[in-house]
Amino acid sequence: MFPPEGTRVQTGDHPFPTEGATKALLQEMSRFSTLASMERSSFWRDHSAEVELLCHQVQRGGPGAKAPVQDDARHLRIVHWNIERGKKLPVIQHNFQQQRDLQGADLILLNEVDVGMARSGNRHTARELANNLGMHWIFSPAYIELTKGMREEIQAPGENKDSLHGLAVLSKEEPILVERIELPEIFDTFDFVEKRYGSRIGLLVHFGRAWQDLVVAIVHLEVRDTPAGRRRQMQALLKAIDQSLKKNGREKSPVLLAGDLNTHTFPRGSFKHKANAVRRILGTPLDRLAEEMTEPWRDNREPLFSAMTDAGYHYEDLNDRSPTITVLLRGVEEAEMLPALFRRWIGRAAALGERVFPMRLDWFAARGFGLNGDKHQPFRVTRAATVVPSAWRGDIPSDHFPLLLELEISGT
């Protein structure tokens, strides 16, 4: 069980660093050019425990005395959304309050959640959104951010305060258990323009009988690596889920997995991969490329889907075939990193720089749910959709579209 609302979940004897101590730690970490050099240093010998505590702390809070009320105890409305750091939090909040398909959500699963980052107004994004919606919340960092971010984020006014970035779960039902799962790190985020310390994580949240002992796993897989690398991360997550269920005597609990799986189907991370990606983009008819990127399980382009299937998860009836993000070729990181002459050619050649690519990166998957109307399972899927969110006051909420999943609870 959790400690009282509003506290941080902590293990070990080390106290949390103060705000001033945190700032000093981050400044010192930023000085190192490589992770290996930092880990060999006297700084790391003296302060690694404090750094690890910052990166591994799980925070939670809730609505206080006014507990949230589920609108319909027979149904669950679940939303997953990559909120692009929460940079447009008022617009996101407006959508959850006013957008027909998002309002009244019982469970909200969020990727790319900032806490104390200048680019998102130094807000505690998860807590602020949950407080406005009257929900319980859990936040776990994946990374300590050592810069202000990428591109225009660098120009954000002010300095980072907490410098945390990770995953969050908001719910009307109070969770009974949470676990933070570290995934294999397959890209060196420390030696990168967006310098950060930590790893990709999964966040595992257990609920009680009101929600049929549902276990929820949210994850954000690596974008700058290969499909094989993402499969490795997915396999590690699935193994950790099973270990958690066994440890807690919940082997029969239904499991819902959600996240930005970054299933863009391109190997990335090396110059060769970047060049091959651009060659594939330029040499593939747009309609065929769109199909490959919105149905990435085909031809095993993203083998993480077969890993989920092998572990007993299904995804076909939990997702439509709509893209969850569209990008311009000229904005693709690989194009930006190619030689300037090639970039100019891309921009001139038949306006290729303006070519739009639809991709489905965000997914639901489940195990132990009702299939084909089987009434002996705890849930029946009644609706799965990709939602087009509303702009508000001239701003769009995120570069990703949210996913909606509606479930009927059996036996209610």
Coordinates of C-alpha atoms in Angstrom, one line a residue, residues 93-352:
Q93 CA -6.7 20.3 -19.6
H94 CA -9.3 22.0 -21.8
N95 CA -9.6 18.8 -23.9
F96 CA -10.1 16.6 -20.9
Q97 CA -12.8 18.9 -19.7
Q98 CA -14.6 19.8 -22.9
Q99 CA -13.7 17.3 -25.7
R100 CA -16.6 14.8 -25.9
D101 CA -14.4 11.7 -26.3
L102 CA -11.9 12.6 -23.5
Q103 CA -14.1 14.2 -20.8
G104 CA -15.0 12.0 -17.9
A105 CA -12.0 9.7 -18.4
D106 CA -11.7 7.2 -15.5
L107 CA -8.0 6.3 -16.2
I108 CA -5.5 8.6 -18.0
L109 CA -2.1 7.2 -19.0
L110 CA 0.5 9.8 -20.0
N111 CA 3.8 9.7 -21.8
E112 CA 6.3 12.6 -21.9
V113 CA 5.4 14.2 -18.6
D114 CA 7.6 17.1 -17.3
V115 CA 8.1 18.1 -13.7
G116 CA 10.0 21.3 -13.2
M117 CA 11.1 21.9 -16.8
A118 CA 11.4 25.5 -18.2
R119 CA 9.9 24.4 -21.5
S120 CA 6.6 23.5 -19.8
G121 CA 6.5 26.4 -17.4
N122 CA 8.3 24.6 -14.5
R123 CA 5.0 23.0 -13.7
H124 CA 4.4 19.7 -11.9
T125 CA 2.4 18.6 -15.0
A126 CA 0.9 15.4 -13.6
R127 CA -0.1 16.9 -10.2
E128 CA -1.6 20.0 -11.8
L129 CA -3.7 18.1 -14.3
A130 CA -4.9 15.6 -11.7
N131 CA -5.8 18.4 -9.3
N132 CA -7.9 20.1 -12.0
L133 CA -9.6 16.9 -12.9
G134 CA -10.0 15.7 -9.3
M135 CA -8.1 12.4 -9.7
H136 CA -5.4 10.4 -8.0
W137 CA -2.0 10.7 -9.7
I138 CA 1.3 8.8 -9.8
F139 CA 4.5 10.2 -11.5
S140 CA 7.8 8.4 -12.0
P141 CA 10.8 10.0 -13.6
A142 CA 12.6 8.2 -16.4
Y143 CA 15.3 10.9 -16.8
I144 CA 17.0 13.7 -15.1
E145 CA 17.2 16.4 -17.8
L146 CA 20.6 18.1 -18.0
T147 CA 19.5 20.6 -20.7
K148 CA 16.4 22.7 -21.4
G149 CA 15.5 20.3 -24.3
M150 CA 15.6 20.4 -28.1
R151 CA 15.2 23.0 -30.8
E152 CA 12.9 25.9 -29.7
E153 CA 12.7 24.5 -26.1
I154 CA 16.2 25.8 -25.5
Q155 CA 14.8 29.3 -25.8
A156 CA 12.2 28.8 -23.0
P157 CA 12.4 31.6 -20.4
G158 CA 14.0 30.7 -17.0
E159 CA 15.9 27.7 -15.9
N160 CA 14.8 24.2 -15.0
K161 CA 13.7 23.7 -11.4
D162 CA 13.3 19.9 -10.8
S163 CA 14.5 18.7 -14.3
L164 CA 12.5 15.5 -14.3
H165 CA 10.8 13.8 -17.2
G166 CA 8.8 10.6 -17.2
L167 CA 5.5 8.8 -17.0
A168 CA 2.2 9.4 -15.2
V169 CA -1.0 7.7 -14.3
L170 CA -4.2 9.5 -13.3
S171 CA -7.2 7.6 -12.0
K172 CA -10.5 7.9 -10.3
E173 CA -9.9 4.7 -8.4
E174 CA -7.1 4.8 -5.9
P175 CA -4.2 2.5 -6.9
I176 CA -3.1 -0.1 -4.4
L177 CA 0.5 -0.8 -5.6
V178 CA 3.0 0.7 -8.0
E179 CA 6.3 -0.5 -9.4
R180 CA 8.9 1.3 -11.5
I181 CA 10.5 -0.9 -14.1
E182 CA 13.9 0.0 -15.7
L183 CA 14.3 -1.1 -19.3
P184 CA 17.5 -1.9 -21.2
E185 CA 19.1 1.4 -22.3
I186 CA 19.8 1.0 -26.0
F187 CA 20.7 4.6 -26.8
D188 CA 23.3 6.8 -25.1
T189 CA 21.1 9.8 -23.9
F190 CA 24.0 11.2 -21.8
D191 CA 26.2 11.8 -24.9
F192 CA 23.5 13.6 -26.9
V193 CA 22.4 17.1 -27.7
E194 CA 19.4 16.6 -25.3
K195 CA 21.7 15.4 -22.5
R196 CA 19.9 13.4 -19.8
Y197 CA 20.6 10.8 -17.2
G198 CA 18.4 7.7 -16.6
S199 CA 16.7 5.1 -18.7
R200 CA 13.5 4.2 -20.4
I201 CA 11.0 2.8 -17.9
G202 CA 7.7 1.1 -17.5
L203 CA 5.3 2.1 -14.8
L204 CA 3.2 -0.7 -13.4
V205 CA 0.0 0.2 -11.4
H206 CA -2.3 -2.3 -9.6
F207 CA -5.9 -1.6 -8.9
G208 CA -8.4 -3.4 -6.6
R209 CA -11.7 -5.3 -7.0
A210 CA -13.8 -2.3 -8.2
W211 CA -11.8 -2.5 -11.4
Q212 CA -11.5 -6.3 -11.5
D213 CA -7.9 -6.3 -10.1
L214 CA -6.8 -4.5 -13.2
V215 CA -3.0 -4.1 -13.7
V216 CA -1.9 -1.2 -15.9
A217 CA 1.5 -0.9 -17.5
I218 CA 2.5 2.3 -19.3
V219 CA 5.8 2.6 -21.3
H220 CA 7.6 4.8 -23.7
L221 CA 10.1 2.9 -25.9
E222 CA 13.3 4.3 -27.5
V223 CA 12.9 6.2 -30.7
R224 CA 16.5 6.5 -31.7
D225 CA 17.4 2.8 -32.2
T226 CA 16.3 -0.2 -34.2
P227 CA 13.1 -2.2 -34.2
A228 CA 15.2 -5.1 -32.6
G229 CA 16.2 -2.8 -29.8
R230 CA 12.5 -1.9 -29.1
R231 CA 11.7 -5.6 -29.1
R232 CA 14.3 -6.1 -26.5
Q233 CA 12.8 -3.4 -24.3
M234 CA 9.3 -4.8 -24.8
Q235 CA 10.5 -8.3 -23.8
A236 CA 12.1 -6.9 -20.6
L237 CA 8.8 -5.1 -19.8
L238 CA 6.7 -8.2 -20.3
K239 CA 9.0 -10.3 -18.2
A240 CA 8.9 -7.7 -15.4
I241 CA 5.1 -7.6 -15.5
D242 CA 4.9 -11.4 -15.1
Q243 CA 7.4 -11.3 -12.2
S244 CA 5.3 -8.6 -10.5
L245 CA 2.1 -10.5 -10.9
K246 CA 3.7 -13.6 -9.5
K247 CA 5.3 -11.8 -6.6
N248 CA 2.0 -10.2 -5.6
G249 CA -0.2 -13.3 -6.1
R250 CA -2.1 -11.7 -9.1
E251 CA -1.2 -14.1 -11.9
K252 CA -4.8 -14.1 -13.0
S253 CA -5.3 -10.3 -13.1
P254 CA -6.1 -8.7 -16.4
V255 CA -3.3 -6.5 -17.8
L256 CA -3.6 -3.4 -19.9
L257 CA -0.4 -2.2 -21.6
A258 CA -0.3 1.3 -23.2
G259 CA 2.3 3.6 -24.5
D260 CA 4.2 5.3 -27.2
L261 CA 6.0 2.3 -28.6
N262 CA 7.8 4.4 -31.3
T263 CA 6.9 1.9 -34.0
H264 CA 8.0 4.0 -36.9
T265 CA 9.7 0.9 -38.5
F266 CA 13.0 2.7 -39.2
P267 CA 16.4 1.6 -37.8
R268 CA 18.0 4.8 -36.4
G269 CA 21.1 5.7 -34.4
S270 CA 23.9 5.6 -37.0
F271 CA 24.7 7.6 -40.1
K272 CA 24.1 4.4 -42.2
H273 CA 20.7 4.0 -40.7
K274 CA 19.9 7.7 -41.3
A275 CA 20.9 7.5 -45.0
N276 CA 18.9 4.3 -45.5
A277 CA 15.9 5.9 -43.8
V278 CA 16.0 8.8 -46.2
R279 CA 16.5 6.5 -49.2
R280 CA 13.5 4.4 -48.1
I281 CA 11.4 7.6 -47.7
L282 CA 12.3 8.9 -51.1
G283 CA 12.0 5.6 -52.9
T284 CA 8.7 4.3 -51.5
P285 CA 5.3 5.4 -52.9
L286 CA 3.6 7.6 -50.2
D287 CA 0.5 5.3 -49.9
R288 CA 2.6 2.3 -49.4
L289 CA 4.8 4.0 -46.9
A290 CA 1.8 5.2 -45.0
E291 CA 0.5 1.7 -44.8
E292 CA 3.8 0.4 -43.5
M293 CA 3.9 3.0 -40.8
T294 CA 0.3 2.6 -39.6
E295 CA 0.4 -1.2 -39.7
P296 CA 4.0 -1.8 -38.4
W297 CA 3.4 -5.4 -37.4
R298 CA 3.2 -6.5 -41.0
D299 CA 6.3 -8.2 -42.4
N300 CA 7.7 -8.1 -38.8
R301 CA 8.9 -4.6 -39.4
E302 CA 8.4 -4.0 -35.7
P303 CA 9.0 -7.4 -34.0
L304 CA 7.8 -6.1 -30.6
F305 CA 4.3 -7.0 -31.8
S306 CA 5.3 -10.7 -32.1
A307 CA 6.8 -10.4 -28.6
M308 CA 3.5 -9.2 -27.2
T309 CA 1.6 -11.9 -29.0
D310 CA 4.0 -14.6 -27.8
A311 CA 3.3 -13.4 -24.2
G312 CA -0.4 -13.7 -24.6
Y313 CA -1.3 -10.1 -25.4
H314 CA -3.7 -9.0 -28.2
Y315 CA -3.9 -5.5 -29.8
E316 CA -6.0 -5.8 -32.9
D317 CA -9.3 -5.1 -31.2
L318 CA -7.9 -2.4 -29.0
N319 CA -6.7 -0.1 -31.8
D320 CA -8.0 1.4 -35.0
R321 CA -5.7 2.0 -38.0
S322 CA -5.4 5.8 -37.7
P323 CA -2.1 7.6 -37.4
T324 CA -1.3 9.0 -34.0
I325 CA 1.2 11.5 -35.3
T326 CA 2.2 13.1 -38.7
V327 CA 5.6 14.6 -39.4
L328 CA 7.1 16.6 -42.3
L329 CA 10.2 15.1 -44.0
R330 CA 12.1 18.4 -43.4
G331 CA 11.4 18.0 -39.7
V332 CA 12.7 14.4 -39.4
E333 CA 15.8 14.2 -37.3
E334 CA 17.6 12.1 -39.8
A335 CA 17.1 14.7 -42.5
E336 CA 18.4 17.4 -40.2
M337 CA 21.6 15.5 -39.6
L338 CA 22.4 14.8 -43.2
P339 CA 24.9 17.0 -45.0
A340 CA 23.7 20.5 -45.8
L341 CA 23.9 20.0 -49.6
F342 CA 21.7 16.9 -49.4
R343 CA 19.2 18.7 -47.1
R344 CA 18.9 21.5 -49.7
W345 CA 18.3 19.0 -52.4
I346 CA 15.5 17.3 -50.4
G347 CA 13.9 20.7 -49.9
R348 CA 14.0 21.5 -53.7
A349 CA 13.2 18.1 -55.1
A350 CA 9.4 18.2 -55.8
A351 CA 8.8 19.9 -52.5
L352 CA 9.8 16.6 -50.7

